[in-house]
PDB file of C-alpha atoms in Angstrom:
ATOM      1  CA  ILE N 945      -6.423  13.102-112.449  1.00 56.00           C
ATOM      2  CA  ALA N 946      -8.616  12.963-108.612  1.00 54.00           C
ATOM      3  CA  ILE N 947     -12.345  12.548-109.375  1.00 65.00           C
ATOM      4  CA  GLY N 948     -13.206  13.553-105.820  1.00 62.00           C
ATOM      5  CA  GLN N 949     -11.393  13.750-102.366  1.00 62.00           C
ATOM      6  CA  ARG N 950     -12.315  13.687 -98.852  1.00 64.00           C
ATOM      7  CA  ASP N 951     -11.231  14.412 -95.511  1.00 66.00           C
ATOM      8  CA  VAL N 952     -12.233  11.833 -92.809  1.00 63.00           C
ATOM      9  CA  LEU N 953     -11.513  12.820 -89.034  1.00 67.00           C
ATOM     10  CA  TYR N 954     -11.243   9.496 -87.076  1.00 64.00           C
ATOM     11  CA  GLU N 955     -11.140   9.757 -82.776  1.00 59.00           C
ATOM     12  CA  ILE N 956      -9.758   7.090 -80.495  1.00 56.00           C
ATOM     13  CA  GLN N 957     -10.571   7.696 -76.573  1.00 51.00           C
ATOM     14  CA  LEU N 958      -7.923   5.576 -74.753  1.00 50.00           C
ATOM     15  CA  ASN N 959      -8.723   5.861 -71.057  1.00 49.00           C
ATOM     16  CA  GLN N 960      -5.960   3.276 -69.328  1.00 49.00           C
ATOM     17  CA  GLN N 961      -2.657   2.306 -69.023  1.00 49.00           C
ATOM     18  CA  LEU N 962      -2.750  -1.114 -70.082  1.00 50.00           C
ATOM     19  CA  ASN N 963       0.386  -0.948 -68.018  1.00 49.00           C
ATOM     20  CA  GLY N 964       1.823   0.639 -65.490  1.00 50.00           C
ATOM     21  CA  ASN N 965       4.718   1.688 -63.661  1.00 52.00           C
ATOM     22  CA  PRO N 966       7.732  -0.752 -63.838  1.00 51.00           C
ATOM     23  CA  GLY N 967       7.473  -2.784 -60.398  1.00 53.00           C
ATOM     24  CA  SER N 968       4.367  -1.726 -59.960  1.00 59.00           C
ATOM     25  CA  GLU N 969       0.475  -3.069 -60.753  1.00 63.00           C
ATOM     26  CA  PRO N 970      -0.651  -2.818 -63.952  1.00 67.00           C
ATOM     27  CA  THR N 971      -4.609  -0.772 -63.956  1.00 80.00           C
ATOM     28  CA  TYR N 972      -5.492  -3.235 -66.369  1.00 84.00           C
ATOM     29  CA  GLY N 973      -4.857  -6.440 -66.529  1.00 89.00           C
ATOM     30  CA  ILE N 974      -5.416 -10.467 -66.622  1.00 91.00           C
ATOM     31  CA  GLU N 975      -3.052 -13.456 -65.621  1.00 92.00           C
ATOM     32  CA  ILE N 976      -3.920 -16.892 -64.633  1.00 93.00           C
ATOM     33  CA  LEU N 977      -1.239 -18.210 -61.981  1.00 93.00           C
ATOM     34  CA  GLY N 978       0.159 -21.273 -60.497  1.00 92.00           C
ATOM     35  CA  ALA N 979      -1.230 -24.926 -61.300  1.00 93.00           C
ATOM     36  CA  ALA N 980      -3.717 -23.264 -63.489  1.00 92.00           C
ATOM     37  CA  LYS N 981      -2.050 -22.090 -66.410  1.00 90.00           C
ATOM     38  CA  ASP N 982      -1.893 -26.106 -67.001  1.00 90.00           C
ATOM     39  CA  GLY N 983      -4.721 -27.330 -65.851  1.00 89.00           C
ATOM     40  CA  LYS N 984      -5.364 -30.469 -65.448  1.00 91.00           C
ATOM     41  CA  LEU N 985      -8.568 -32.508 -64.485  1.00 89.00           C
ATOM     42  CA  ASP N 986      -7.864 -36.309 -64.028  1.00 90.00           C
ATOM     43  CA  PHE N 987     -10.030 -39.373 -64.480  1.00 87.00           C
ATOM     44  CA  ASN N 988      -8.417 -41.321 -61.889  1.00 87.00           C
ATOM     45  CA  SER N 989     -10.803 -44.106 -60.752  1.00 88.00           C
ATOM     46  CA  LEU N 990     -14.529 -45.726 -61.215  1.00 89.00           C
ATOM     47  CA  SER N 991     -15.801 -43.063 -59.460  1.00 90.00           C
ATOM     48  CA  SER N 992     -14.503 -40.383 -61.368  1.00 90.00           C
ATOM     49  CA  TYR N 993     -16.181 -41.619 -64.516  1.00 90.00           C
ATOM     50  CA  LEU N 994     -19.430 -42.778 -63.328  1.00 90.00           C
ATOM     51  CA  ASN N 995     -19.876 -39.346 -60.529  1.00 92.00           C
ATOM     52  CA  GLY N 996     -17.888 -36.544 -62.314  1.00 93.00           C
ATOM     53  CA  THR N 997     -14.872 -35.019 -61.365  1.00 93.00           C
ATOM     54  CA  SER N 998     -13.643 -31.643 -60.640  1.00 95.00           C
ATOM     55  CA  VAL N 999     -10.279 -29.614 -59.442  1.00 95.00           C
ATOM     56  CA  THR N1000     -10.360 -26.141 -57.764  1.00 95.00           C
ATOM     57  CA  TYR N1001      -7.216 -23.816 -58.234  1.00 95.00           C
ATOM     58  CA  PRO N1002      -7.509 -21.252 -55.906  1.00 95.00           C
ATOM     59  CA  ASP N1003      -6.871 -17.547 -56.415  1.00 94.00           C
ATOM     60  CA  ALA N1004      -5.852 -18.524 -59.978  1.00 94.00           C
ATOM     61  CA  VAL N1005      -7.353 -15.567 -62.012  1.00 93.00           C
ATOM     62  CA  LYS N1006      -5.743 -12.060 -60.624  1.00 93.00           C
ATOM     63  CA  ILE N1007      -7.339  -9.233 -62.672  1.00 91.00           C
ATOM     64  CA  ASN N1008      -6.307  -5.483 -62.544  1.00 90.00           C
ATOM     65  CA  SER N1009      -8.978  -3.623 -63.188  1.00 89.00           C
ATOM     66  CA  VAL N1010      -9.447   0.357 -61.974  1.00 88.00           C
ATOM     67  CA  THR N1011     -12.803   0.293 -64.207  1.00 89.00           C
ATOM     68  CA  GLY N1012     -15.773  -1.849 -65.169  1.00 90.00           C
ATOM     69  CA  PHE N1013     -15.404  -4.793 -66.633  1.00 90.00           C
ATOM     70  CA  GLU N1014     -16.310  -8.334 -68.314  1.00 91.00           C
ATOM     71  CA  LEU N1015     -14.389 -12.006 -68.009  1.00 92.00           C
ATOM     72  CA  THR N1016     -14.798 -14.374 -70.747  1.00 94.00           C
ATOM     73  CA  CYS N1017     -13.449 -17.783 -71.613  1.00 95.00           C
ATOM     74  CA  LYS N1018     -14.010 -19.451 -74.525  1.00 95.00           C
ATOM     75  CA  SER N1019     -11.726 -22.734 -75.916  1.00 95.00           C
ATOM     76  CA  LEU N1020      -9.187 -21.904 -79.377  1.00 94.00           C
ATOM     77  CA  TYR N1021     -10.135 -25.618 -80.057  1.00 95.00           C
ATOM     78  CA  THR N1022     -13.657 -27.753 -81.013  1.00 96.00           C
ATOM     79  CA  HIS N1023     -11.911 -31.021 -79.014  1.00 95.00           C
ATOM     80  CA  LEU N1024      -9.787 -32.091 -76.293  1.00 94.00           C
ATOM     81  CA  ASN N1025      -7.034 -33.727 -78.524  1.00 94.00           C
ATOM     82  CA  ASN N1026      -4.458 -36.321 -77.612  1.00 92.00           C
ATOM     83  CA  PRO N1027      -0.782 -37.328 -79.615  1.00 93.00           C
ATOM     84  CA  THR N1028      -2.508 -40.200 -80.803  1.00 93.00           C
ATOM     85  CA  GLY N1029      -4.914 -38.441 -82.777  1.00 92.00           C
ATOM     86  CA  ASP N1030      -7.777 -38.985 -80.742  1.00 94.00           C
ATOM     87  CA  ALA N1031     -10.552 -36.336 -79.342  1.00 95.00           C
ATOM     88  CA  LEU N1032     -12.939 -35.594 -77.058  1.00 94.00           C
ATOM     89  CA  PRO N1033     -16.026 -33.052 -77.523  1.00 96.00           C
ATOM     90  CA  ILE N1034     -14.513 -29.632 -75.260  1.00 96.00           C
ATOM     91  CA  ASP N1035     -18.304 -29.755 -74.026  1.00 96.00           C
ATOM     92  CA  ILE N1036     -17.374 -32.287 -71.944  1.00 95.00           C
ATOM     93  CA  LEU N1037     -15.288 -30.248 -69.853  1.00 95.00           C
ATOM     94  CA  ARG N1038     -17.025 -27.294 -67.374  1.00 96.00           C
ATOM     95  CA  LEU N1039     -15.848 -23.605 -65.849  1.00 95.00           C
ATOM     96  CA  GLN N1040     -17.211 -21.992 -63.144  1.00 94.00           C
ATOM     97  CA  LEU N1041     -14.970 -18.965 -61.544  1.00 92.00           C
ATOM     98  CA  LEU N1042     -15.325 -18.571 -57.385  1.00 91.00           C
ATOM     99  CA  PRO N1043     -14.536 -15.833 -54.862  1.00 89.00           C
ATOM    100  CA  GLY N1044     -10.740 -15.723 -54.090  1.00 88.00           C
ATOM    101  CA  SER N1045      -9.048 -13.390 -51.914  1.00 83.00           C
ATOM    102  CA  ASN N1046     -10.261 -10.021 -52.225  1.00 77.00           C
ATOM    103  CA  ALA N1047     -13.034 -11.248 -54.802  1.00 73.00           C
ATOM    104  CA  ALA N1048     -14.467  -9.088 -57.687  1.00 65.00           C
ATOM    105  CA  ALA N1049     -18.275  -8.507 -57.967  1.00 65.00           C
ATOM    106  CA  SER N1050     -20.716 -10.667 -59.698  1.00 70.00           C
ATOM    107  CA  TYR N1051     -20.315 -14.440 -60.648  1.00 77.00           C
ATOM    108  CA  TYR N1052     -22.018 -16.404 -63.001  1.00 81.00           C
ATOM    109  CA  PRO N1053     -23.095 -20.184 -62.781  1.00 89.00           C
ATOM    110  CA  GLN N1054     -21.104 -22.564 -64.422  1.00 92.00           C
ATOM    111  CA  ILE N1055     -20.199 -22.496 -68.249  1.00 95.00           C
ATOM    112  CA  GLN N1056     -20.099 -25.505 -70.380  1.00 96.00           C
ATOM    113  CA  LEU N1057     -16.691 -24.670 -72.183  1.00 96.00           C
ATOM    114  CA  SER N1058     -17.101 -24.097 -75.964  1.00 97.00           C
ATOM    115  CA  THR N1059     -15.481 -21.841 -79.014  1.00 97.00           C
ATOM    116  CA  ASN N1060     -18.261 -19.312 -78.134  1.00 97.00           C
ATOM    117  CA  PRO N1061     -17.149 -16.665 -75.447  1.00 96.00           C
ATOM    118  CA  GLN N1062     -18.979 -16.606 -73.028  1.00 95.00           C
ATOM    119  CA  ILE N1063     -19.050 -14.422 -69.337  1.00 93.00           C
ATOM    120  CA  VAL N1064     -17.802 -15.352 -66.502  1.00 92.00           C
ATOM    121  CA  LEU N1065     -18.016 -12.971 -64.500  1.00 89.00           C
ATOM    122  CA  LYS N1066     -18.502  -9.295 -64.281  1.00 89.00           C
ATOM    123  CA  SER N1067     -17.803  -6.107 -62.087  1.00 88.00           C
ATOM    124  CA  ASP N1068     -19.396  -2.543 -62.593  1.00 87.00           C
ATOM    125  CA  GLN N1069     -16.571  -1.342 -60.700  1.00 86.00           C
ATOM    126  CA  GLY N1070     -13.000  -0.887 -60.694  1.00 84.00           C
ATOM    127  CA  LYS N1071     -10.612  -1.766 -57.738  1.00 84.00           C
ATOM    128  CA  SER N1072      -7.126  -0.102 -56.785  1.00 83.00           C
ATOM    129  CA  THR N1073      -5.719  -3.030 -55.904  1.00 86.00           C
ATOM    130  CA  PRO N1074      -6.410  -6.789 -57.861  1.00 89.00           C
ATOM    131  CA  VAL N1075      -8.942  -8.955 -57.445  1.00 89.00           C
ATOM    132  CA  PHE N1076      -8.044 -12.921 -57.345  1.00 92.00           C
ATOM    133  CA  MET N1077     -11.077 -16.172 -58.041  1.00 92.00           C
ATOM    134  CA  ASP N1078     -10.730 -19.344 -58.158  1.00 93.00           C
ATOM    135  CA  ILE N1079     -11.512 -21.377 -61.196  1.00 94.00           C
ATOM    136  CA  ARG N1080     -12.959 -24.938 -61.227  1.00 95.00           C
ATOM    137  CA  TYR N1081     -12.764 -27.311 -63.999  1.00 95.00           C
ATOM    138  CA  SER N1082     -15.007 -30.424 -63.645  1.00 95.00           C
ATOM    139  CA  ALA N1083     -17.260 -32.847 -65.720  1.00 94.00           C
ATOM    140  CA  PRO N1084     -20.490 -34.481 -64.981  1.00 93.00           C
ATOM    141  CA  GLY N1085     -20.422 -38.199 -64.485  1.00 91.00           C
ATOM    142  CA  ASN N1086     -21.684 -40.771 -66.466  1.00 92.00           C
ATOM    143  CA  ASP N1087     -20.941 -39.594 -69.981  1.00 92.00           C
ATOM    144  CA  GLU N1088     -20.685 -42.233 -72.466  1.00 92.00           C
ATOM    145  CA  ARG N1089     -18.054 -40.279 -74.572  1.00 92.00           C
ATOM    146  CA  LEU N1090     -16.050 -40.112 -71.765  1.00 89.00           C
ATOM    147  CA  ILE N1091     -16.354 -43.973 -70.605  1.00 88.00           C
ATOM    148  CA  GLN N1092     -15.877 -45.264 -74.391  1.00 89.00           C
ATOM    149  CA  ALA N1093     -12.658 -42.886 -74.822  1.00 90.00           C
ATOM    150  CA  THR N1094      -9.037 -43.998 -75.388  1.00 90.00           C
ATOM    151  CA  SER N1095      -6.760 -43.477 -72.212  1.00 89.00           C
ATOM    152  CA  GLY N1096      -4.958 -40.613 -72.757  1.00 90.00           C
ATOM    153  CA  LYS N1097      -3.584 -37.133 -71.675  1.00 92.00           C
ATOM    154  CA  TYR N1098      -6.235 -34.929 -73.853  1.00 93.00           C
ATOM    155  CA  SER N1099      -5.633 -31.015 -74.411  1.00 93.00           C
ATOM    156  CA  THR N1100      -6.979 -27.788 -75.450  1.00 92.00           C
ATOM    157  CA  VAL N1101      -6.148 -23.586 -75.061  1.00 93.00           C
ATOM    158  CA  LEU N1102      -8.492 -21.327 -73.269  1.00 94.00           C
ATOM    159  CA  VAL N1103      -8.927 -18.065 -74.089  1.00 94.00           C
ATOM    160  CA  TYR N1104      -9.670 -16.001 -71.256  1.00 93.00           C
ATOM    161  CA  GLN N1105     -10.625 -11.972 -72.553  1.00 94.00           C
ATOM    162  CA  LEU N1106     -10.625  -9.122 -69.956  1.00 91.00           C
ATOM    163  CA  VAL N1107     -12.569  -6.710 -71.635  1.00 89.00           C
ATOM    164  CA  PRO N1108     -13.495  -3.043 -70.038  1.00 88.00           C
ATOM    165  CA  ARG N1109     -17.057  -1.949 -69.336  1.00 82.00           C
TER     166      ARG N1109
END
């Protein structure tokens, strides 16, 4: 026995295609290119521990967006881990996007990586052609956590999210 009934109408609006025709650029998408897919920040000298170190990947972020957008970045994990179980907090790493070829609009200052999404780029307008940005990863010098760390390869997963505006 039905006690009551109620019709609810939901509407959704799709402004842009998420992918284009085969062989064409999508109207909305993000891609991490080249060596930046497996970014690597080396501490290979005493100077890199004392003064810090950085690496820049040119034209490493490709964005297609015909509308304004925000790009955020976060770490999936709270720590960088190595295969033997050692860990370093993710906040020892910094990230900054810099203008590449056919660059976008408002760049944000360098961020300290965390598990919270942080805006690294914002554009009020889209473009009909892809925009490219450089990625710079860095770590400041004289950080006791790095100096005391066990030698090895540490890794994490970064998540970039492209949000239309």
